[in-house]
Short mmCIF file of C-alpha atoms and ligand atoms in Angstrom, two decimals:
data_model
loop_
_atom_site.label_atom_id
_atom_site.label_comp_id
_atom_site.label_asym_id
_atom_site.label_seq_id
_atom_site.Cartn_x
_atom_site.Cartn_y
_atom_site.Cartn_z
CA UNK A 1 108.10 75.35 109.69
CA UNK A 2 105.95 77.25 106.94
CA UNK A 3 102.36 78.16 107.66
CA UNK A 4 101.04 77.89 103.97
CA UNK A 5 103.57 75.28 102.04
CA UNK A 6 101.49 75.61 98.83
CA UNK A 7 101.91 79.16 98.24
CA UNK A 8 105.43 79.55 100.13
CA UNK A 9 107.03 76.94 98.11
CA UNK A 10 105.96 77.25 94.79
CA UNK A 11 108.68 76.47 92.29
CA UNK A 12 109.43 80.00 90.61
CA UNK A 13 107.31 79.57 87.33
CA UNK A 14 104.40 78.55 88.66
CA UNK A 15 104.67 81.60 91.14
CA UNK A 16 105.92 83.66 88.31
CA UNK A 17 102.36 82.87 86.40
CA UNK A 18 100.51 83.52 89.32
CA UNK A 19 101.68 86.51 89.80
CA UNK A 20 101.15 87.44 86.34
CA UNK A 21 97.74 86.63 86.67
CA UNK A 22 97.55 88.50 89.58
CA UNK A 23 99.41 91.67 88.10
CA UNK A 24 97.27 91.82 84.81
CA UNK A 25 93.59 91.89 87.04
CA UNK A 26 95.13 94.97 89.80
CA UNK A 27 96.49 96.85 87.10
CA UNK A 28 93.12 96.25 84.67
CA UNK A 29 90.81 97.45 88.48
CA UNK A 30 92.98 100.27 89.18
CA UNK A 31 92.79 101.85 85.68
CA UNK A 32 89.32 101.46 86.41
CA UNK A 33 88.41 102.44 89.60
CA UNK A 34 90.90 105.10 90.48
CA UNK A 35 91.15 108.08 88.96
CA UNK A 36 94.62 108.92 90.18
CA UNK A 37 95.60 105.72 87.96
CA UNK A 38 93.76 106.12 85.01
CA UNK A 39 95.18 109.58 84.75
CA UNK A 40 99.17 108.29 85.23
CA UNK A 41 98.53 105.21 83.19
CA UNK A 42 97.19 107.68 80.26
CA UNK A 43 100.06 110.30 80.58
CA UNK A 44 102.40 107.79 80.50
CA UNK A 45 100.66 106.11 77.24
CA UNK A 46 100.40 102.45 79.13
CA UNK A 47 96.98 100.60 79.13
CA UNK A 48 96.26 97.52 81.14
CA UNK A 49 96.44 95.62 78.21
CA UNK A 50 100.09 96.35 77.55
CA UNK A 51 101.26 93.95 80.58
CA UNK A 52 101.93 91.01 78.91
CA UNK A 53 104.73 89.62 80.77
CA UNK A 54 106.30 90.45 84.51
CA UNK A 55 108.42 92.33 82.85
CA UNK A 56 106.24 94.94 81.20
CA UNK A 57 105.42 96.46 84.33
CA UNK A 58 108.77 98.50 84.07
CA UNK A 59 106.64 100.10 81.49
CA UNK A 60 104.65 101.96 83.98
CA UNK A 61 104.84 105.09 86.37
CA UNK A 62 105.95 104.71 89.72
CA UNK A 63 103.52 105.87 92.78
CA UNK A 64 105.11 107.94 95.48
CA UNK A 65 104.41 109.46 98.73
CA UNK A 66 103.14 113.00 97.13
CA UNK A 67 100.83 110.52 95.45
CA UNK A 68 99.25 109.49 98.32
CA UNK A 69 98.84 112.63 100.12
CA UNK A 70 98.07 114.56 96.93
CA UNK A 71 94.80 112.00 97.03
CA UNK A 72 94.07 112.71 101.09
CA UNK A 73 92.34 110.95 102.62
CA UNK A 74 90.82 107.87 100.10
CA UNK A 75 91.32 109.17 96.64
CA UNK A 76 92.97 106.13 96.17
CA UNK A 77 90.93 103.72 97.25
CA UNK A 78 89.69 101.20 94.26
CA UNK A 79 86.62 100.13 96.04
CA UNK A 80 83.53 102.05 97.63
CA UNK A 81 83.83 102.69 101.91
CA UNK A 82 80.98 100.27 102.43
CA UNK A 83 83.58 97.38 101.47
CA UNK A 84 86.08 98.97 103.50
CA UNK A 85 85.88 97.53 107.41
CA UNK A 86 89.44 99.38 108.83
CA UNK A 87 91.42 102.02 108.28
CA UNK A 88 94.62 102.84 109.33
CA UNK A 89 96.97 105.49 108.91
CA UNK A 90 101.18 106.02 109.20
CA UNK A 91 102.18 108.96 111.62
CA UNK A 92 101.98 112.84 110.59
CA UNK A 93 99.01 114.76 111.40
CA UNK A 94 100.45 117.98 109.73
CA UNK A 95 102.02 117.40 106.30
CA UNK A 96 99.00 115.06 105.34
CA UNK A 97 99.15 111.62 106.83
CA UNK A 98 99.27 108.53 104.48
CA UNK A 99 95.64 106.62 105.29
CA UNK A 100 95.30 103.19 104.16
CA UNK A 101 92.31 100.89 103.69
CA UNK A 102 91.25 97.51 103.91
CA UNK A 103 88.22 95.30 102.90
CA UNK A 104 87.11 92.19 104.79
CA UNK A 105 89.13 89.48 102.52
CA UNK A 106 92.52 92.36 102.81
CA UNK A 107 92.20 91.71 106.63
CA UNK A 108 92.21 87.96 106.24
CA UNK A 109 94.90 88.40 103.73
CA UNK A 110 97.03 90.21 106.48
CA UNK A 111 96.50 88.11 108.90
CA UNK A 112 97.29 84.99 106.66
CA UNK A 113 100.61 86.70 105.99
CA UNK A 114 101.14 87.66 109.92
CA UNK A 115 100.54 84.15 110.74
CA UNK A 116 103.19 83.21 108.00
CA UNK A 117 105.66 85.49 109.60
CA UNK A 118 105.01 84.35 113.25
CA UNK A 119 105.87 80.84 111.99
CA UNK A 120 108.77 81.41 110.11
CA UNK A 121 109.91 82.71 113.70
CA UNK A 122 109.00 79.25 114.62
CA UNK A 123 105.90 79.94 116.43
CA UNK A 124 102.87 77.55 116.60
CA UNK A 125 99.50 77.99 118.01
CA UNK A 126 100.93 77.02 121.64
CA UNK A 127 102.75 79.79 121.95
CA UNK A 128 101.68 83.13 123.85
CA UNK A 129 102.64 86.40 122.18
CA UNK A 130 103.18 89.73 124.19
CA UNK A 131 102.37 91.75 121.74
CA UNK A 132 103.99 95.20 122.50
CA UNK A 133 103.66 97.13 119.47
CA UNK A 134 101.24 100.02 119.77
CA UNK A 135 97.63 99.23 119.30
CA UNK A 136 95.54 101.91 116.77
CA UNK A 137 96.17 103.51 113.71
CA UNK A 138 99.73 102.52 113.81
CA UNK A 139 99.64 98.98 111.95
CA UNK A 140 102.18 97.46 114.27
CA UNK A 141 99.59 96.54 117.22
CA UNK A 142 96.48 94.78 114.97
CA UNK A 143 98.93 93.51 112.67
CA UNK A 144 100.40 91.31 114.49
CA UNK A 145 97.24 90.67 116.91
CA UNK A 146 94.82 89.28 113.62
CA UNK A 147 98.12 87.16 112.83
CA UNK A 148 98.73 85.93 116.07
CA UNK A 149 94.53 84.94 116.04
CA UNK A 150 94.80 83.45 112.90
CA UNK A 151 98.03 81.20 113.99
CA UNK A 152 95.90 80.29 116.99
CA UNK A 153 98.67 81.65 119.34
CA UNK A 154 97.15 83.51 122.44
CA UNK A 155 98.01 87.29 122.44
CA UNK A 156 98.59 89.78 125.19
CA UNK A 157 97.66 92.77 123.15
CA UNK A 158 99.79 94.81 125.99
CA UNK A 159 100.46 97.61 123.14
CA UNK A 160 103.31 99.64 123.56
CA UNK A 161 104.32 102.42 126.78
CA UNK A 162 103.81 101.68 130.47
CA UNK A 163 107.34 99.46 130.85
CA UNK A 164 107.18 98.79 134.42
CA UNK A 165 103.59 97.02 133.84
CA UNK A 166 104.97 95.32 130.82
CA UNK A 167 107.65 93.60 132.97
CA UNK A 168 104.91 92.62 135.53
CA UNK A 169 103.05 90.94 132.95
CA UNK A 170 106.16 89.40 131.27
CA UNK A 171 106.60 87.67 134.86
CA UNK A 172 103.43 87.09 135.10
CA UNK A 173 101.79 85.68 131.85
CA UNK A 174 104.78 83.74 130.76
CA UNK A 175 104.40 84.83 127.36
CA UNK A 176 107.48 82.37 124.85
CA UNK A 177 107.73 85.36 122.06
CA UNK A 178 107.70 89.20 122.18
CA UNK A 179 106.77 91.83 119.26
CA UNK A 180 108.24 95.14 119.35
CA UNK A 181 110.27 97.49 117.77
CA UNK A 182 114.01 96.38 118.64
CA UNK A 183 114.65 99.54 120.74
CA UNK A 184 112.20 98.91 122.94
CA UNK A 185 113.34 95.52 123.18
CA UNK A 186 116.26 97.12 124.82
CA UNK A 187 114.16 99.49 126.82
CA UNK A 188 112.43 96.19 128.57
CA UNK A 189 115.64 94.61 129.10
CA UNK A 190 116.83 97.94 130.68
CA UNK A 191 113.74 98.73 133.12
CA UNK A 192 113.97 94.76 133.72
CA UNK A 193 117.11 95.01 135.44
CA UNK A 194 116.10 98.05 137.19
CA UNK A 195 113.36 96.26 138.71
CA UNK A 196 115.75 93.31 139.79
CA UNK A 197 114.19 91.07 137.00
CA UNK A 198 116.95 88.73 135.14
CA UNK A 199 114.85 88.94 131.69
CA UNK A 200 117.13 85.47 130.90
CA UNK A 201 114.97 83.50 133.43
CA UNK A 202 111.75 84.58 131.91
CA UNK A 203 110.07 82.36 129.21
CA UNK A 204 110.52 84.67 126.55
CA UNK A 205 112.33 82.08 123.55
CA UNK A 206 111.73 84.19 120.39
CA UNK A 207 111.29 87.88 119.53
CA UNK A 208 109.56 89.55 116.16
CA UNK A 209 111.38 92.83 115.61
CA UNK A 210 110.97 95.78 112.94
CA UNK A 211 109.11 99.04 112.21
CA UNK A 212 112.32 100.97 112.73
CA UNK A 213 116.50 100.27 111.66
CA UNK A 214 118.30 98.17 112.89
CA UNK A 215 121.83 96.43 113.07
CA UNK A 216 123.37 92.82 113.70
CA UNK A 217 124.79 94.28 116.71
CA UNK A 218 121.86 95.06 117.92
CA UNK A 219 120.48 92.07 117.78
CA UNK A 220 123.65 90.19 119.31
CA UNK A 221 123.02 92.78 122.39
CA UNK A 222 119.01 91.82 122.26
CA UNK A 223 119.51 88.30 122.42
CA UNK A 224 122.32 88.15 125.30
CA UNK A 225 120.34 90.55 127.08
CA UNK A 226 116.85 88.83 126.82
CA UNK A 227 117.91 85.56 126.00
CA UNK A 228 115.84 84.83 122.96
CA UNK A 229 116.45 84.36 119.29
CA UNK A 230 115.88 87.57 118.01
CA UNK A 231 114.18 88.21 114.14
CA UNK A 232 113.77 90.75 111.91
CA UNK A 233 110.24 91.70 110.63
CA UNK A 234 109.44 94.40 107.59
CA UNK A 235 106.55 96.32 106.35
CA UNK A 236 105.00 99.39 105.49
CA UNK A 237 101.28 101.03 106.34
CA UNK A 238 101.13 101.62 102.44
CA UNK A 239 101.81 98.32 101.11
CA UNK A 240 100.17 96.64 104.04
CA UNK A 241 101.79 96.93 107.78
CA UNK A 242 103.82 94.56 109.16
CA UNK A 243 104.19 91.19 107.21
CA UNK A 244 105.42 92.13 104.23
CA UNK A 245 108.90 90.45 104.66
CA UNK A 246 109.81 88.01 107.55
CA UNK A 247 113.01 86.16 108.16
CA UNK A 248 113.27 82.87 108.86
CA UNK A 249 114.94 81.09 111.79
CA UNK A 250 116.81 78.70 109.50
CA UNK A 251 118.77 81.22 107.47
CA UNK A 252 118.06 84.48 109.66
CA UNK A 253 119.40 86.24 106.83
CA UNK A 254 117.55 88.13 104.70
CA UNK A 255 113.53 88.38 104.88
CA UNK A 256 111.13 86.60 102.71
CA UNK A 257 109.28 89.24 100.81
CA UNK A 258 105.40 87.46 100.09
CA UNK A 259 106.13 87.34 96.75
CA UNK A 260 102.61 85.55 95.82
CA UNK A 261 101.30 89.01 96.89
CA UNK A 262 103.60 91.63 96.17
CA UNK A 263 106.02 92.40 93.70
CA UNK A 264 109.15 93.38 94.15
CA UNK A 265 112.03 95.67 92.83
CA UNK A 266 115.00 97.48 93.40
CA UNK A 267 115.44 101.16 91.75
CA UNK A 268 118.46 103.37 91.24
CA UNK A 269 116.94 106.27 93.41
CA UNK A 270 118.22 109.13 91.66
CA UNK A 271 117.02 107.43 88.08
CA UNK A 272 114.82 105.64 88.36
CA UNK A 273 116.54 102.18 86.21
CA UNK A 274 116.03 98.74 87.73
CA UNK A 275 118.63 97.29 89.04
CA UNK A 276 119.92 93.68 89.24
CA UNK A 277 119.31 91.45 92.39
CA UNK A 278 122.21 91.90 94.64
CA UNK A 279 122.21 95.79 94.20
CA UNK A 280 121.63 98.04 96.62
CA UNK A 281 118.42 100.51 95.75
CA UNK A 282 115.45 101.68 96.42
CA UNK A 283 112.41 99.02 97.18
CA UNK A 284 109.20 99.39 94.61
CA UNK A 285 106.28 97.06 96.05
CA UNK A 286 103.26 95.81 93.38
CA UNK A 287 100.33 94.95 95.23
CA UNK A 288 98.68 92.23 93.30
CA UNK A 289 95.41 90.86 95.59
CA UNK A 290 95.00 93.86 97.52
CA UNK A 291 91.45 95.19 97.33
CA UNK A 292 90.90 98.06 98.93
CA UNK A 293 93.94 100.17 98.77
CA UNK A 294 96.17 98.60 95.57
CA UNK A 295 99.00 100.09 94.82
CA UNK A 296 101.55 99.73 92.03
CA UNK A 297 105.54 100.07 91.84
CA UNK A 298 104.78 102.56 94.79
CA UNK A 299 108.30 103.94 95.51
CA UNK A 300 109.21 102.92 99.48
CA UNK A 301 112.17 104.83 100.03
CA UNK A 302 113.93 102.07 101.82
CA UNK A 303 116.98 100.57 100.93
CA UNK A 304 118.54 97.95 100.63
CA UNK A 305 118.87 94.71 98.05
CA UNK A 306 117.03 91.51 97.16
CA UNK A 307 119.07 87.91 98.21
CA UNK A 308 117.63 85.78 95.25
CA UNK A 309 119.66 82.77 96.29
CA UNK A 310 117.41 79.85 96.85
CA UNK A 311 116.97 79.37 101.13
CA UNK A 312 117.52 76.75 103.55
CA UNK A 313 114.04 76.85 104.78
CA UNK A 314 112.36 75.94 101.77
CA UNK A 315 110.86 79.08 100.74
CA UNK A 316 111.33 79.81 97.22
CA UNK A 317 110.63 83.72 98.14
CA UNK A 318 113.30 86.22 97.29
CA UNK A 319 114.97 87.29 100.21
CA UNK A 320 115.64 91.39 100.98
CA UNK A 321 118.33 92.34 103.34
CA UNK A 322 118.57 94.41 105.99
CA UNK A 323 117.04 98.28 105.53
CA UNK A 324 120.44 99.89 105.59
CA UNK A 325 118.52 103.67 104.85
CA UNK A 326 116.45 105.46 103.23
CA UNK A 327 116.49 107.35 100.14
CA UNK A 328 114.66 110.36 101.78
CA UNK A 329 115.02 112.33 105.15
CA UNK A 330 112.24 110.73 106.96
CA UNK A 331 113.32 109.83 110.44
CA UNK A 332 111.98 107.29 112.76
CA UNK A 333 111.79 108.30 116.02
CA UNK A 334 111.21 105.82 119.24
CA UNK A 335 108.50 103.93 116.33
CA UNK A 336 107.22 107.31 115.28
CA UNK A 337 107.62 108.44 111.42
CA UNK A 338 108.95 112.07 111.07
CA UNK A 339 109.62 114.05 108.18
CA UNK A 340 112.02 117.08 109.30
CA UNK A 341 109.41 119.12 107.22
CA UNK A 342 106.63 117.93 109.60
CA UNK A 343 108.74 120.02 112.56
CA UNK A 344 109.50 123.01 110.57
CA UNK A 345 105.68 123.01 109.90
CA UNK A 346 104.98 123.10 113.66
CA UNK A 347 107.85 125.72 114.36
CA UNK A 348 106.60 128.19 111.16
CA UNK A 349 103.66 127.79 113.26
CA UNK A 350 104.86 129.65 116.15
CA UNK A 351 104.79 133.32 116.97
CA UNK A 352 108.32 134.59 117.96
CA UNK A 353 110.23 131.86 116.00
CA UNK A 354 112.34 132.00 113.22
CA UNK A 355 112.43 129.03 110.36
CA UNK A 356 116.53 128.64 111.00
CA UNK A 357 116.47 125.06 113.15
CA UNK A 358 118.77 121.89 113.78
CA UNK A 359 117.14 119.21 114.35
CA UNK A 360 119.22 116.71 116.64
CA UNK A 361 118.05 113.06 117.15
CA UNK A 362 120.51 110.70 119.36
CA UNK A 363 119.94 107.55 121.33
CA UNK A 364 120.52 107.65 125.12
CA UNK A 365 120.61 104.64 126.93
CA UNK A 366 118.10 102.89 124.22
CA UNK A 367 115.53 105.41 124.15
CA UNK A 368 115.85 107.88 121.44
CA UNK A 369 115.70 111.27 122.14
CA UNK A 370 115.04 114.68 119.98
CA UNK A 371 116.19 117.98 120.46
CA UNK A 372 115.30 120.68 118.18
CA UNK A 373 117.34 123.89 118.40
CA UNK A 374 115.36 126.93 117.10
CA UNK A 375 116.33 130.57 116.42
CA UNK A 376 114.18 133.04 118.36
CA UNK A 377 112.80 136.57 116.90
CA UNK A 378 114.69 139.29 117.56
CA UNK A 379 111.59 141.17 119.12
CA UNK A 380 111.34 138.33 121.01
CA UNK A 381 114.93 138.35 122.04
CA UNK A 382 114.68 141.72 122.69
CA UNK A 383 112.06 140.88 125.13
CA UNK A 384 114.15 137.95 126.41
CA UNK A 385 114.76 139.58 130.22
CA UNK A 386 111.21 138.47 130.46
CA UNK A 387 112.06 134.93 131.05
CA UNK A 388 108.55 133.47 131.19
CA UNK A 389 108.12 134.57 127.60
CA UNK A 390 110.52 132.49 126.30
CA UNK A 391 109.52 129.74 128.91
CA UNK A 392 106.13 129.95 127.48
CA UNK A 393 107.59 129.51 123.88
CA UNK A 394 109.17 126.48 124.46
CA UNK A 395 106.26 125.18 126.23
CA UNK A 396 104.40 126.03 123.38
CA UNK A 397 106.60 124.13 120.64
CA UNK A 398 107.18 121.41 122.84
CA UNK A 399 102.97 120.70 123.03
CA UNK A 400 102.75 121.49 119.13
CA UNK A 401 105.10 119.00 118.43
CA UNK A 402 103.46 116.31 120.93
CA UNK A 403 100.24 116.86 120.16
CA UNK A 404 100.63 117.10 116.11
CA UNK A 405 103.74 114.30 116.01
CA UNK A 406 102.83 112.34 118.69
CA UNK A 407 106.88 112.47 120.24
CA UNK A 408 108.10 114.39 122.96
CA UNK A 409 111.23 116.64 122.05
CA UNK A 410 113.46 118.76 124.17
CA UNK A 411 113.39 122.37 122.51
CA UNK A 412 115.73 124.68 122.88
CA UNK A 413 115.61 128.32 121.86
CA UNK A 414 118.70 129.94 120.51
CA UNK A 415 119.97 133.99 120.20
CA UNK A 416 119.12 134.81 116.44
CA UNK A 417 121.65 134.30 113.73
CA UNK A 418 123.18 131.99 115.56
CA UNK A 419 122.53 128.75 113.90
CA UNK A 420 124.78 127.81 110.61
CA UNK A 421 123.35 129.04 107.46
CA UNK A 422 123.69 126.97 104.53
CA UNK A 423 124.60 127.86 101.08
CA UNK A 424 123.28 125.01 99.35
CA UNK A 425 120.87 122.34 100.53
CA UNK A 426 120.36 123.04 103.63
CA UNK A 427 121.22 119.98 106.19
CA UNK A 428 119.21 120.37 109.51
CA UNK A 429 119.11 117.11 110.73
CA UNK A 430 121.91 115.62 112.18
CA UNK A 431 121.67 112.06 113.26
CA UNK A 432 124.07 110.98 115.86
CA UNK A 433 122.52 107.48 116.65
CA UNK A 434 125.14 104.36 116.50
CA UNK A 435 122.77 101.56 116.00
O1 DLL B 1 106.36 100.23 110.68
C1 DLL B 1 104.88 98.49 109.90
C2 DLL B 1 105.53 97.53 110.82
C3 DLL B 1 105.01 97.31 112.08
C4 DLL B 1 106.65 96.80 110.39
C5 DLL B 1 105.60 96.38 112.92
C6 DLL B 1 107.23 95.87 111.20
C7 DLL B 1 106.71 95.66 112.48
P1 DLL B 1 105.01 102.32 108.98
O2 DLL B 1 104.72 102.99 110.28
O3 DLL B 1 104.24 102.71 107.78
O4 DLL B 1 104.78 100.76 109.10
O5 DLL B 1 106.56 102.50 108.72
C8 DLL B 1 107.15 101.88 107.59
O6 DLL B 1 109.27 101.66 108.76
O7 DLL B 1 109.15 102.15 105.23
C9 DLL B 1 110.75 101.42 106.94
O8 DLL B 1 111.38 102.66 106.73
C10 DLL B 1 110.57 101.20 108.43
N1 DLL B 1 110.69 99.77 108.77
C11 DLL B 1 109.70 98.87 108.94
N2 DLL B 1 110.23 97.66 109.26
C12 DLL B 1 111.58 97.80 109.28
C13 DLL B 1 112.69 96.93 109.52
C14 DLL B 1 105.43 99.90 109.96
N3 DLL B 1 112.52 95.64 109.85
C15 DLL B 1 108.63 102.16 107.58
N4 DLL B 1 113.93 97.45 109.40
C16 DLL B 1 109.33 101.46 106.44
C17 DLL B 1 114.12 98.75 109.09
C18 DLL B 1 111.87 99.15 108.96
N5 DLL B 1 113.12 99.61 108.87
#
């Protein structure tokens, strides 16, 4: 099934002039409304007028992260805050946090592209949707919610946390499709059978899963476990939130990127070249209607490679596989976005600390967990018969890092000098998650 046949199906020139169309009037507002732009569009010696063709837009700079936070909080917004009705914002309240806007006719963009994804998963307006990604300035929760309204479906906006209510309500409510990140897919299925509950019998038929990595095996061990057919959802605060790629249940390979809205391509990290469809790289979204908060070849970090083969389903969208990494060290933690810096921030912070830290993220069970290892002072070492003092240190970092990154970590504090020192680049993070 496809929610919007004209625009999902259009034979590739027709979409390739609309989005040409598209392309030349963001890039012509942005030079024009955002400073930020007109200043990399002019350094670079591009003008609006030099997009002529899809292909021209190689010609100019890429947007990155530092962009963003260099322009905290809505430097680069192209449109004055009376037009903008929400704002949202990705994880990280130390190292700046990216904040995104959106005006009225963004929102009903989303939520036209929501309600796309929730019917490629095969969902129609008589389904009911437990919607169990978190509700605020995460994008996960609304997302999904003004999709599921537009579609007509009836939402549970449950949001995420309190499991054993979750269950209750799964029972309960009936709901035929579930949205949350795939670990805590797992987590449900877990506190399910704790509870006695056989999450087979329930009515649960399809689930809508993204926001973090994950593997085919994982979704073999969702779908036994739950019994539903299990899909892969993609998207990013900056370029919109969730809906920005959706896979279909006819192929279930690959997700349709909404190519009628954003552009796509695929970058050799470390140089920056485009690279040819089937190659693995670095994903560069165009935003060509957004209003509020355009952005263009903004550099994702996510990898992975476009499937340009014509699909099953009818789509003439270019497919992207799987996100197999990223090209920096940001972590995602139980749904949370962390950059190792973020921690090192919070620990710097902290009387009787050194900066000398591993940072150790595993998955027990399915519930990822953080520990962060952390070199103490020698004063403070030297002080170390006092026990509460070091009690009250970890206490301390252990708050910090809950109340500025929103996760809960187990610290513990170390005899100085005796974490590895590094001669080069210094590798702190070691990731032992199998997923
Ligand atoms: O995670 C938006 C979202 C919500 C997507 C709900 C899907 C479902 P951010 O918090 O800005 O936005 O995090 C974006 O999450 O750059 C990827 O690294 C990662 N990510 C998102 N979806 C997937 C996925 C939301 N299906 C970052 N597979 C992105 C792997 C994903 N990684």
């Amino acid at each position: 099934m496809i929610y919007n046949e004209d625009f999902e199906t259009l034979p590739r020139e027709v979409l390739e002039t609309l989005q040409l169309k598209r392309l030349k009037q963001v890039v012509e507002r942005v030079y024009h409304t955002v400073g930020f732009y007109r200043r990399a569009f002019d350094q670079a010696g591009v003008q609006p007028d030099d997009i002529t063709s899809l292909a021209d837009l190689r010609k100019f700079p890429f947007t990155t992260k530092q962009d963003l936070r260099d322009n905290y909080p809505f430097g680069m917004f192209a449109v004055p805050m009376s037009s903008v009705v929400r704002l949202h914002a990705s994880s990280g309240t130390t190292g700046r946090a990216t904040v995104v806007g959106y005006t009225k006719r963004d929102i009903d963009t989303w939520s036209e592209l929501m309600a796309r994804c929730l019917v490629a998963a095969g969902l129609t307006k008589n389904d009911i949707i437990h919607n169990a990604y978190g509700y605020g300035l995460f994008t996960g929760g609304l997302g999904v919610h003004y999709g599921a309204e537009k579609l007509g479906a009836s939402v549970i906006p449950i949001s995420g946390g309190n499991t054993k209510r979750q269950i209750m309500i799964l029972q309960d409510f009936g709901p035929t499709a579930i949205c949350c990140t795939p670990s805590y897919a797992l987590n449900l299925a877990e506190q399910g059978k704790e509870m006695g509950v056989d999450m087979k019998t329930l009515k649960l038929r399809t689930g809508i899963f993204g926001a973090e990595p994950w593997s085919e095996k994982m979704r073999v061990e969702i779908e036994n476990t739950m019994g539903l057919t299990a899909l892969n959802i993609y998207g990013l605060s900056e370029i919109m939130g969730p809906g920005v790629a959706m896979e279909c249940t006819e192929e279930r390979h690959g997700m349709h990127i909404f190519e009628d809205h954003f552009l796509v391509e695929v970058i050799n990290p470390q140089t920056g070249e485009i690279l040819p469809p089937g190659e693995e790289g670095e994903l560069v979204f165009t935003t060509i209607t957004k209003e509020a908060f355009p952005l263009i070849r903004y550099r994702t970090r996510d990898i992975s490679r476009l499937l340009p083969a014509p699909c099953r389903c009818g789509r003439t969208h270019a497919r992207m596989d799987r996100i197999t990494g990223r090209s920096d060290d940001m972590l995602i933690i139980r749904g949370v976005n962390v950059f190792p810096s973020q921690i090192e921030a919070v620990l710097v912070g902290c009387e009787g600390v050194e900066p000398h830290y591993q940072i150790i993220v595993d998955r027990v069970g399915n519930l990822d967990t953080l520990e962060i290892q952390v070199e103490v002072s020698e004063k403070l070492f030297a002080n170390a018969d006092e026990v509460k003092v070091l009690q009250n240190t970890e206490r301390r970092i252990i708050k910090d890092i809950k109340d500025y990154l929103g996760i809960s970590a187990k610290v513990k504090l170390v005899e100085p000098k005796s974490l590895q020192r590094f001669e080069g680049k210094a590798s702190r993070v070691q990731d032992r998650r199998q997923i």
